[in-house]
Amino acid sequence: MKLLILDRDGVINQDSDAYIKSVAEWIPIPGAIEAIARLSQAGWTVAVATNQSGLARGYYDVATLEAMHSRLRQLVAEQGGELGLIVYCPHGPDDGCACRKPKPGMLQQIAAHYQVSLEGIWFVGDSSGDLEAARAVDSQPVLVKTGKGERTLGKPLPPGVLIFDDLAAVADQLVNEA
């Protein structure tokens, strides 16, 4: 199985320090939806692992989050692709859960769902927490410069991080490798 795991905010859609609280605020990054569709068409299973502490903070509810994810799935389908499992952490940063990145719980949940090892699997994110979660499960950390990516580049990175301009560039690399 060719599995690729993505962070959501800042990788697939525009991010906001004020949180993405509605479907109207959920705006895809140019080229990201097409990238997911191309990967899907090339035989990749694309899953998503996203921290959603806005739930714990009361900024939006699960129905709103599900509506955002339905919109994401719809847009990918319109481009002829399919999106795999979407997992999210509903907890706040101080809740002590095992799922919130940089902890690897969501990545482990995806691995269990697909019954695969995470070793070497690319996890694409835009933050230090994404990269740390990838390293915790021997996945390949991949940083995109969208979202908080440029800010993350200004910090020390774990060894072996791959860096791309955006999700479209990641898709180009993976689709052309085949």
Short mmCIF file of N, CA and C in Angstrom, two decimals:
data_model
loop_
_atom_site.label_atom_id
_atom_site.label_comp_id
_atom_site.label_asym_id
_atom_site.label_seq_id
_atom_site.Cartn_x
_atom_site.Cartn_y
_atom_site.Cartn_z
N MET A 1 0.85 -1.19 0.00
CA MET A 1 0.00 0.00 0.00
C MET A 1 0.88 1.24 0.00
N LYS A 2 0.57 2.17 -0.88
CA LYS A 2 1.25 3.46 -0.92
C LYS A 2 0.40 4.43 -0.10
N LEU A 3 0.89 4.76 1.10
CA LEU A 3 0.14 5.62 2.03
C LEU A 3 0.88 6.93 2.22
N LEU A 4 0.16 8.02 2.15
CA LEU A 4 0.67 9.35 2.44
C LEU A 4 -0.24 9.97 3.48
N ILE A 5 0.35 10.56 4.52
CA ILE A 5 -0.44 11.18 5.58
C ILE A 5 -0.18 12.69 5.55
N LEU A 6 -1.25 13.45 5.63
CA LEU A 6 -1.16 14.91 5.58
C LEU A 6 -1.72 15.54 6.84
N ASP A 7 -1.10 16.63 7.26
CA ASP A 7 -1.72 17.55 8.20
C ASP A 7 -2.79 18.29 7.39
N ARG A 8 -3.73 18.96 8.02
CA ARG A 8 -4.77 19.65 7.27
C ARG A 8 -4.49 21.14 7.14
N ASP A 9 -4.66 21.88 8.24
CA ASP A 9 -4.54 23.34 8.19
C ASP A 9 -3.11 23.75 7.86
N GLY A 10 -2.95 24.51 6.79
CA GLY A 10 -1.64 24.95 6.37
C GLY A 10 -1.01 24.05 5.31
N VAL A 11 -1.58 22.87 5.12
CA VAL A 11 -1.09 21.94 4.10
C VAL A 11 -2.12 21.80 2.98
N ILE A 12 -3.37 21.52 3.37
CA ILE A 12 -4.46 21.36 2.40
C ILE A 12 -5.23 22.67 2.25
N ASN A 13 -5.49 23.30 3.37
CA ASN A 13 -6.26 24.56 3.36
C ASN A 13 -5.49 25.64 4.09
N GLN A 14 -5.90 26.87 3.83
CA GLN A 14 -5.26 28.01 4.48
C GLN A 14 -5.46 27.90 5.99
N ASP A 15 -4.45 28.33 6.72
CA ASP A 15 -4.50 28.28 8.17
C ASP A 15 -4.80 29.67 8.71
N SER A 16 -5.19 29.73 9.96
CA SER A 16 -5.45 31.01 10.61
C SER A 16 -5.14 30.89 12.09
N ASP A 17 -4.43 31.86 12.63
CA ASP A 17 -4.18 31.87 14.07
C ASP A 17 -5.49 32.06 14.85
N ALA A 18 -6.54 32.50 14.15
CA ALA A 18 -7.86 32.65 14.77
C ALA A 18 -8.71 31.40 14.58
N TYR A 19 -8.12 30.32 14.04
CA TYR A 19 -8.78 29.04 13.81
C TYR A 19 -9.72 29.08 12.60
N ILE A 20 -9.86 27.92 11.99
CA ILE A 20 -10.81 27.74 10.89
C ILE A 20 -12.10 27.25 11.56
N LYS A 21 -13.11 28.11 11.61
CA LYS A 21 -14.30 27.84 12.44
C LYS A 21 -15.55 27.50 11.65
N SER A 22 -15.48 27.58 10.31
CA SER A 22 -16.67 27.32 9.51
C SER A 22 -16.25 26.83 8.12
N VAL A 23 -17.21 26.28 7.40
CA VAL A 23 -16.93 25.83 6.03
C VAL A 23 -16.52 27.03 5.18
N ALA A 24 -17.11 28.20 5.43
CA ALA A 24 -16.76 29.40 4.66
C ALA A 24 -15.31 29.81 4.88
N GLU A 25 -14.78 29.55 6.08
CA GLU A 25 -13.38 29.89 6.38
C GLU A 25 -12.42 28.83 5.90
N TRP A 26 -12.93 27.66 5.53
CA TRP A 26 -12.10 26.55 5.06
C TRP A 26 -11.81 26.76 3.57
N ILE A 27 -10.63 27.32 3.27
CA ILE A 27 -10.28 27.70 1.90
C ILE A 27 -9.07 26.88 1.45
N PRO A 28 -9.22 26.06 0.42
CA PRO A 28 -8.09 25.24 -0.04
C PRO A 28 -6.91 26.10 -0.51
N ILE A 29 -5.72 25.62 -0.25
CA ILE A 29 -4.50 26.23 -0.79
C ILE A 29 -4.47 25.90 -2.28
N PRO A 30 -4.16 26.86 -3.14
CA PRO A 30 -4.14 26.58 -4.58
C PRO A 30 -3.29 25.35 -4.92
N GLY A 31 -3.89 24.44 -5.67
CA GLY A 31 -3.19 23.24 -6.11
C GLY A 31 -3.29 22.06 -5.17
N ALA A 32 -3.74 22.26 -3.93
CA ALA A 32 -3.75 21.18 -2.94
C ALA A 32 -4.80 20.11 -3.26
N ILE A 33 -6.00 20.52 -3.62
CA ILE A 33 -7.06 19.55 -3.93
C ILE A 33 -6.66 18.71 -5.14
N GLU A 34 -6.14 19.38 -6.17
CA GLU A 34 -5.70 18.67 -7.37
C GLU A 34 -4.56 17.71 -7.04
N ALA A 35 -3.68 18.11 -6.13
CA ALA A 35 -2.57 17.25 -5.72
C ALA A 35 -3.09 15.96 -5.08
N ILE A 36 -4.05 16.08 -4.18
CA ILE A 36 -4.63 14.90 -3.53
C ILE A 36 -5.28 14.00 -4.59
N ALA A 37 -6.02 14.59 -5.52
CA ALA A 37 -6.68 13.81 -6.57
C ALA A 37 -5.65 13.09 -7.44
N ARG A 38 -4.57 13.78 -7.82
CA ARG A 38 -3.52 13.15 -8.65
C ARG A 38 -2.87 11.99 -7.92
N LEU A 39 -2.59 12.18 -6.64
CA LEU A 39 -2.01 11.09 -5.83
C LEU A 39 -2.96 9.90 -5.78
N SER A 40 -4.22 10.18 -5.54
CA SER A 40 -5.23 9.12 -5.49
C SER A 40 -5.29 8.36 -6.82
N GLN A 41 -5.30 9.10 -7.91
CA GLN A 41 -5.36 8.48 -9.24
C GLN A 41 -4.11 7.65 -9.53
N ALA A 42 -2.99 8.01 -8.89
CA ALA A 42 -1.72 7.29 -9.10
C ALA A 42 -1.57 6.11 -8.12
N GLY A 43 -2.65 5.81 -7.38
CA GLY A 43 -2.62 4.63 -6.51
C GLY A 43 -2.24 4.90 -5.07
N TRP A 44 -2.13 6.15 -4.69
CA TRP A 44 -1.81 6.49 -3.31
C TRP A 44 -3.09 6.56 -2.47
N THR A 45 -3.00 6.11 -1.24
CA THR A 45 -4.03 6.34 -0.25
C THR A 45 -3.59 7.56 0.55
N VAL A 46 -4.41 8.60 0.57
CA VAL A 46 -4.08 9.84 1.25
C VAL A 46 -4.97 9.96 2.49
N ALA A 47 -4.32 9.98 3.65
CA ALA A 47 -5.04 10.12 4.92
C ALA A 47 -4.67 11.47 5.54
N VAL A 48 -5.47 11.91 6.50
CA VAL A 48 -5.27 13.21 7.15
C VAL A 48 -5.27 13.03 8.67
N ALA A 49 -4.29 13.69 9.32
CA ALA A 49 -4.21 13.72 10.79
C ALA A 49 -4.13 15.19 11.20
N THR A 50 -5.16 15.66 11.90
CA THR A 50 -5.23 17.10 12.17
C THR A 50 -5.61 17.40 13.62
N ASN A 51 -4.83 18.27 14.26
CA ASN A 51 -5.19 18.78 15.58
C ASN A 51 -6.36 19.75 15.38
N GLN A 52 -7.41 19.58 16.17
CA GLN A 52 -8.57 20.46 16.08
C GLN A 52 -8.98 20.92 17.48
N SER A 53 -8.07 21.66 18.13
CA SER A 53 -8.35 22.11 19.50
C SER A 53 -9.46 23.15 19.55
N GLY A 54 -9.86 23.67 18.38
CA GLY A 54 -11.01 24.58 18.33
C GLY A 54 -12.27 23.92 18.87
N LEU A 55 -12.34 22.58 18.79
CA LEU A 55 -13.47 21.85 19.37
C LEU A 55 -13.46 22.01 20.89
N ALA A 56 -12.30 21.74 21.50
CA ALA A 56 -12.18 21.85 22.97
C ALA A 56 -12.39 23.29 23.44
N ARG A 57 -12.02 24.23 22.58
CA ARG A 57 -12.13 25.64 22.95
C ARG A 57 -13.55 26.19 22.70
N GLY A 58 -14.41 25.37 22.06
CA GLY A 58 -15.78 25.79 21.82
C GLY A 58 -15.95 26.72 20.62
N TYR A 59 -14.95 26.80 19.73
CA TYR A 59 -15.04 27.70 18.57
C TYR A 59 -15.95 27.14 17.49
N TYR A 60 -16.11 25.83 17.44
CA TYR A 60 -17.01 25.17 16.49
C TYR A 60 -17.33 23.80 17.05
N ASP A 61 -18.31 23.13 16.45
CA ASP A 61 -18.71 21.81 16.94
C ASP A 61 -18.32 20.72 15.95
N VAL A 62 -18.54 19.47 16.35
CA VAL A 62 -18.15 18.33 15.51
C VAL A 62 -18.90 18.36 14.18
N ALA A 63 -20.16 18.78 14.19
CA ALA A 63 -20.93 18.84 12.94
C ALA A 63 -20.27 19.81 11.95
N THR A 64 -19.78 20.93 12.44
CA THR A 64 -19.11 21.90 11.58
C THR A 64 -17.80 21.32 11.05
N LEU A 65 -17.04 20.65 11.91
CA LEU A 65 -15.80 20.02 11.47
C LEU A 65 -16.10 18.96 10.40
N GLU A 66 -17.12 18.15 10.63
CA GLU A 66 -17.50 17.12 9.65
C GLU A 66 -17.93 17.76 8.33
N ALA A 67 -18.59 18.91 8.40
CA ALA A 67 -18.99 19.61 7.18
C ALA A 67 -17.76 20.09 6.40
N MET A 68 -16.74 20.56 7.12
CA MET A 68 -15.48 20.95 6.45
C MET A 68 -14.87 19.74 5.75
N HIS A 69 -14.87 18.61 6.43
CA HIS A 69 -14.26 17.40 5.86
C HIS A 69 -15.11 16.86 4.71
N SER A 70 -16.41 17.02 4.78
CA SER A 70 -17.27 16.62 3.66
C SER A 70 -16.97 17.48 2.44
N ARG A 71 -16.77 18.76 2.67
CA ARG A 71 -16.41 19.67 1.58
C ARG A 71 -15.08 19.27 0.96
N LEU A 72 -14.10 18.95 1.79
CA LEU A 72 -12.80 18.48 1.31
C LEU A 72 -12.97 17.23 0.44
N ARG A 73 -13.71 16.26 0.95
CA ARG A 73 -13.93 15.01 0.18
C ARG A 73 -14.64 15.30 -1.15
N GLN A 74 -15.62 16.19 -1.11
CA GLN A 74 -16.38 16.55 -2.31
C GLN A 74 -15.46 17.17 -3.36
N LEU A 75 -14.62 18.11 -2.93
CA LEU A 75 -13.71 18.78 -3.87
C LEU A 75 -12.72 17.80 -4.49
N VAL A 76 -12.19 16.89 -3.68
CA VAL A 76 -11.26 15.88 -4.20
C VAL A 76 -11.99 14.97 -5.19
N ALA A 77 -13.21 14.56 -4.87
CA ALA A 77 -14.00 13.71 -5.76
C ALA A 77 -14.29 14.41 -7.09
N GLU A 78 -14.56 15.71 -7.02
CA GLU A 78 -14.82 16.47 -8.25
C GLU A 78 -13.61 16.49 -9.18
N GLN A 79 -12.42 16.30 -8.60
CA GLN A 79 -11.19 16.26 -9.39
C GLN A 79 -10.82 14.82 -9.77
N GLY A 80 -11.72 13.88 -9.46
CA GLY A 80 -11.50 12.48 -9.85
C GLY A 80 -10.67 11.69 -8.87
N GLY A 81 -10.55 12.17 -7.63
CA GLY A 81 -9.77 11.47 -6.62
C GLY A 81 -10.62 11.04 -5.45
N GLU A 82 -9.95 10.38 -4.51
CA GLU A 82 -10.61 9.91 -3.30
C GLU A 82 -9.70 10.19 -2.12
N LEU A 83 -10.27 10.64 -1.03
CA LEU A 83 -9.51 10.90 0.19
C LEU A 83 -9.77 9.77 1.17
N GLY A 84 -8.72 9.30 1.81
CA GLY A 84 -8.85 8.21 2.77
C GLY A 84 -9.31 8.69 4.14
N LEU A 85 -8.84 8.01 5.15
CA LEU A 85 -9.25 8.26 6.53
C LEU A 85 -8.84 9.66 6.99
N ILE A 86 -9.74 10.33 7.67
CA ILE A 86 -9.43 11.61 8.32
C ILE A 86 -9.58 11.39 9.83
N VAL A 87 -8.50 11.61 10.56
CA VAL A 87 -8.57 11.52 12.02
C VAL A 87 -8.23 12.90 12.58
N TYR A 88 -8.84 13.21 13.73
CA TYR A 88 -8.57 14.50 14.34
C TYR A 88 -8.49 14.36 15.85
N CYS A 89 -7.71 15.25 16.43
CA CYS A 89 -7.61 15.34 17.89
C CYS A 89 -8.52 16.49 18.32
N PRO A 90 -9.55 16.21 19.14
CA PRO A 90 -10.48 17.25 19.57
C PRO A 90 -10.03 17.97 20.84
N HIS A 91 -8.87 17.59 21.36
CA HIS A 91 -8.43 18.07 22.67
C HIS A 91 -7.67 19.39 22.60
N GLY A 92 -7.62 20.06 23.73
CA GLY A 92 -6.81 21.27 23.86
C GLY A 92 -5.37 20.90 24.19
N PRO A 93 -4.47 21.87 24.07
CA PRO A 93 -3.05 21.60 24.29
C PRO A 93 -2.71 21.11 25.70
N ASP A 94 -3.54 21.40 26.68
CA ASP A 94 -3.24 21.02 28.07
C ASP A 94 -4.06 19.82 28.56
N ASP A 95 -4.73 19.13 27.63
CA ASP A 95 -5.60 18.02 28.03
C ASP A 95 -4.86 16.72 28.32
N GLY A 96 -3.58 16.64 27.94
CA GLY A 96 -2.80 15.44 28.25
C GLY A 96 -3.20 14.21 27.46
N CYS A 97 -3.73 14.39 26.28
CA CYS A 97 -4.15 13.24 25.46
C CYS A 97 -2.93 12.62 24.76
N ALA A 98 -3.15 11.47 24.14
CA ALA A 98 -2.08 10.80 23.39
C ALA A 98 -2.17 11.08 21.90
N CYS A 99 -3.22 11.80 21.48
CA CYS A 99 -3.43 11.99 20.05
C CYS A 99 -2.91 13.32 19.52
N ARG A 100 -2.88 14.35 20.34
CA ARG A 100 -2.50 15.67 19.85
C ARG A 100 -1.03 15.71 19.43
N LYS A 101 -0.81 16.11 18.15
CA LYS A 101 0.56 16.25 17.69
C LYS A 101 1.25 17.33 18.52
N PRO A 102 2.47 17.14 18.95
CA PRO A 102 3.49 16.23 18.42
C PRO A 102 3.42 14.78 18.90
N LYS A 103 2.46 14.41 19.73
CA LYS A 103 2.32 12.99 20.09
C LYS A 103 1.84 12.23 18.85
N PRO A 104 2.18 10.95 18.74
CA PRO A 104 1.91 10.21 17.51
C PRO A 104 0.59 9.44 17.47
N GLY A 105 -0.31 9.70 18.40
CA GLY A 105 -1.54 8.90 18.48
C GLY A 105 -2.36 8.85 17.21
N MET A 106 -2.52 9.98 16.53
CA MET A 106 -3.33 9.97 15.29
C MET A 106 -2.64 9.19 14.19
N LEU A 107 -1.33 9.29 14.11
CA LEU A 107 -0.60 8.52 13.09
C LEU A 107 -0.73 7.02 13.37
N GLN A 108 -0.66 6.66 14.65
CA GLN A 108 -0.84 5.25 15.02
C GLN A 108 -2.25 4.77 14.71
N GLN A 109 -3.23 5.65 14.88
CA GLN A 109 -4.62 5.31 14.55
C GLN A 109 -4.75 5.02 13.05
N ILE A 110 -4.11 5.83 12.23
CA ILE A 110 -4.15 5.62 10.77
C ILE A 110 -3.46 4.30 10.43
N ALA A 111 -2.31 4.03 11.05
CA ALA A 111 -1.58 2.78 10.80
C ALA A 111 -2.44 1.57 11.16
N ALA A 112 -3.13 1.65 12.29
CA ALA A 112 -3.99 0.54 12.72
C ALA A 112 -5.15 0.34 11.74
N HIS A 113 -5.73 1.45 11.29
CA HIS A 113 -6.85 1.38 10.35
C HIS A 113 -6.44 0.67 9.06
N TYR A 114 -5.28 1.03 8.54
CA TYR A 114 -4.82 0.45 7.27
C TYR A 114 -3.94 -0.78 7.47
N GLN A 115 -3.67 -1.13 8.73
CA GLN A 115 -2.84 -2.29 9.07
C GLN A 115 -1.49 -2.23 8.35
N VAL A 116 -0.80 -1.09 8.54
CA VAL A 116 0.53 -0.89 7.95
C VAL A 116 1.50 -0.37 9.01
N SER A 117 2.77 -0.55 8.72
CA SER A 117 3.82 0.06 9.53
C SER A 117 3.99 1.51 9.07
N LEU A 118 4.31 2.38 9.99
CA LEU A 118 4.51 3.79 9.64
C LEU A 118 5.96 4.08 9.24
N GLU A 119 6.83 3.09 9.36
CA GLU A 119 8.24 3.30 9.05
C GLU A 119 8.40 3.75 7.59
N GLY A 120 9.00 4.92 7.43
CA GLY A 120 9.26 5.45 6.09
C GLY A 120 8.08 6.12 5.41
N ILE A 121 6.88 6.01 5.99
CA ILE A 121 5.69 6.65 5.40
C ILE A 121 5.87 8.17 5.51
N TRP A 122 5.59 8.88 4.43
CA TRP A 122 5.71 10.34 4.45
C TRP A 122 4.55 10.95 5.23
N PHE A 123 4.89 11.85 6.16
CA PHE A 123 3.89 12.65 6.85
C PHE A 123 4.20 14.10 6.53
N VAL A 124 3.27 14.75 5.84
CA VAL A 124 3.47 16.11 5.35
C VAL A 124 2.78 17.10 6.29
N GLY A 125 3.57 18.03 6.81
CA GLY A 125 3.03 19.04 7.70
C GLY A 125 3.69 20.38 7.50
N ASP A 126 3.25 21.34 8.30
CA ASP A 126 3.80 22.70 8.20
C ASP A 126 4.33 23.20 9.53
N SER A 127 4.38 22.34 10.56
CA SER A 127 4.80 22.79 11.89
C SER A 127 5.80 21.83 12.51
N SER A 128 6.49 22.32 13.52
CA SER A 128 7.44 21.48 14.26
C SER A 128 6.73 20.27 14.88
N GLY A 129 5.51 20.48 15.36
CA GLY A 129 4.75 19.37 15.96
C GLY A 129 4.49 18.26 14.97
N ASP A 130 4.21 18.61 13.72
CA ASP A 130 4.01 17.60 12.68
C ASP A 130 5.29 16.80 12.48
N LEU A 131 6.40 17.51 12.39
CA LEU A 131 7.69 16.84 12.15
C LEU A 131 8.06 15.93 13.32
N GLU A 132 7.79 16.40 14.55
CA GLU A 132 8.08 15.59 15.74
C GLU A 132 7.21 14.34 15.78
N ALA A 133 5.94 14.47 15.41
CA ALA A 133 5.05 13.30 15.39
C ALA A 133 5.56 12.27 14.39
N ALA A 134 6.00 12.73 13.23
CA ALA A 134 6.54 11.82 12.21
C ALA A 134 7.76 11.07 12.75
N ARG A 135 8.67 11.80 13.38
CA ARG A 135 9.89 11.19 13.90
C ARG A 135 9.57 10.16 14.99
N ALA A 136 8.53 10.41 15.78
CA ALA A 136 8.17 9.53 16.89
C ALA A 136 7.77 8.13 16.42
N VAL A 137 7.34 8.01 15.17
CA VAL A 137 6.89 6.70 14.65
C VAL A 137 7.73 6.25 13.45
N ASP A 138 8.93 6.82 13.31
CA ASP A 138 9.84 6.47 12.22
C ASP A 138 9.28 6.76 10.84
N SER A 139 8.34 7.70 10.75
CA SER A 139 7.86 8.15 9.45
C SER A 139 8.85 9.16 8.88
N GLN A 140 8.72 9.44 7.59
CA GLN A 140 9.55 10.44 6.93
C GLN A 140 8.90 11.81 7.13
N PRO A 141 9.54 12.71 7.90
CA PRO A 141 8.95 14.04 8.06
C PRO A 141 9.13 14.88 6.79
N VAL A 142 8.04 15.49 6.34
CA VAL A 142 8.05 16.33 5.15
C VAL A 142 7.45 17.68 5.53
N LEU A 143 8.17 18.75 5.24
CA LEU A 143 7.71 20.10 5.56
C LEU A 143 7.34 20.83 4.28
N VAL A 144 6.15 21.42 4.26
CA VAL A 144 5.77 22.31 3.16
C VAL A 144 5.88 23.74 3.66
N LYS A 145 6.16 24.65 2.72
CA LYS A 145 6.38 26.05 3.08
C LYS A 145 5.07 26.84 3.20
N THR A 146 3.94 26.18 2.93
CA THR A 146 2.65 26.83 3.08
C THR A 146 2.27 26.87 4.57
N GLY A 147 1.19 27.55 4.89
CA GLY A 147 0.74 27.62 6.29
C GLY A 147 1.83 28.21 7.17
N LYS A 148 2.19 27.46 8.22
CA LYS A 148 3.23 27.90 9.15
C LYS A 148 4.61 27.40 8.71
N GLY A 149 4.71 26.84 7.52
CA GLY A 149 5.95 26.22 7.05
C GLY A 149 7.15 27.15 7.01
N GLU A 150 6.96 28.36 6.50
CA GLU A 150 8.08 29.31 6.44
C GLU A 150 8.56 29.65 7.85
N ARG A 151 7.62 29.82 8.78
CA ARG A 151 7.97 30.09 10.18
C ARG A 151 8.74 28.90 10.77
N THR A 152 8.29 27.68 10.44
CA THR A 152 8.94 26.47 10.94
C THR A 152 10.36 26.34 10.39
N LEU A 153 10.58 26.78 9.17
CA LEU A 153 11.92 26.73 8.58
C LEU A 153 12.92 27.57 9.37
N GLY A 154 12.43 28.55 10.09
CA GLY A 154 13.30 29.41 10.89
C GLY A 154 13.75 28.77 12.19
N LYS A 155 13.24 27.58 12.49
CA LYS A 155 13.58 26.87 13.73
C LYS A 155 14.49 25.69 13.36
N PRO A 156 15.18 25.13 14.35
CA PRO A 156 15.97 23.92 14.07
C PRO A 156 15.02 22.78 13.65
N LEU A 157 15.40 22.08 12.59
CA LEU A 157 14.58 20.97 12.09
C LEU A 157 15.21 19.64 12.47
N PRO A 158 14.39 18.62 12.69
CA PRO A 158 14.96 17.29 12.95
C PRO A 158 15.75 16.83 11.72
N PRO A 159 16.70 15.93 11.90
CA PRO A 159 17.47 15.46 10.76
C PRO A 159 16.58 14.73 9.75
N GLY A 160 16.93 14.87 8.48
CA GLY A 160 16.25 14.10 7.43
C GLY A 160 14.94 14.67 6.95
N VAL A 161 14.58 15.88 7.36
CA VAL A 161 13.32 16.47 6.91
C VAL A 161 13.43 16.82 5.43
N LEU A 162 12.41 16.43 4.66
CA LEU A 162 12.32 16.83 3.25
C LEU A 162 11.51 18.12 3.20
N ILE A 163 11.90 19.04 2.33
CA ILE A 163 11.23 20.34 2.26
C ILE A 163 10.72 20.58 0.84
N PHE A 164 9.45 20.97 0.75
CA PHE A 164 8.81 21.25 -0.53
C PHE A 164 8.08 22.59 -0.44
N ASP A 165 7.85 23.23 -1.59
CA ASP A 165 7.12 24.50 -1.60
C ASP A 165 5.70 24.32 -1.12
N ASP A 166 5.03 23.24 -1.58
CA ASP A 166 3.61 23.04 -1.25
C ASP A 166 3.23 21.59 -1.53
N LEU A 167 1.97 21.28 -1.28
CA LEU A 167 1.49 19.91 -1.48
C LEU A 167 1.56 19.49 -2.94
N ALA A 168 1.35 20.42 -3.85
CA ALA A 168 1.47 20.10 -5.28
C ALA A 168 2.88 19.61 -5.62
N ALA A 169 3.89 20.22 -5.03
CA ALA A 169 5.28 19.80 -5.27
C ALA A 169 5.54 18.41 -4.68
N VAL A 170 4.94 18.11 -3.53
CA VAL A 170 5.05 16.77 -2.94
C VAL A 170 4.43 15.75 -3.90
N ALA A 171 3.24 16.07 -4.41
CA ALA A 171 2.56 15.16 -5.34
C ALA A 171 3.40 14.95 -6.60
N ASP A 172 3.98 16.03 -7.13
CA ASP A 172 4.84 15.89 -8.31
C ASP A 172 5.94 14.88 -8.05
N GLN A 173 6.60 15.01 -6.90
CA GLN A 173 7.70 14.10 -6.55
C GLN A 173 7.22 12.66 -6.47
N LEU A 174 6.14 12.42 -5.74
CA LEU A 174 5.67 11.05 -5.51
C LEU A 174 5.08 10.41 -6.77
N VAL A 175 4.35 11.18 -7.56
CA VAL A 175 3.72 10.64 -8.77
C VAL A 175 4.80 10.36 -9.83
N ASN A 176 5.79 11.23 -9.91
CA ASN A 176 6.84 11.06 -10.93
C ASN A 176 7.84 9.99 -10.55
N GLU A 177 7.92 9.62 -9.26
CA GLU A 177 8.81 8.54 -8.81
C GLU A 177 8.33 7.20 -9.33
N ALA A 178 7.02 7.07 -9.47
CA ALA A 178 6.41 5.76 -9.80
C ALA A 178 6.86 5.25 -11.16
#
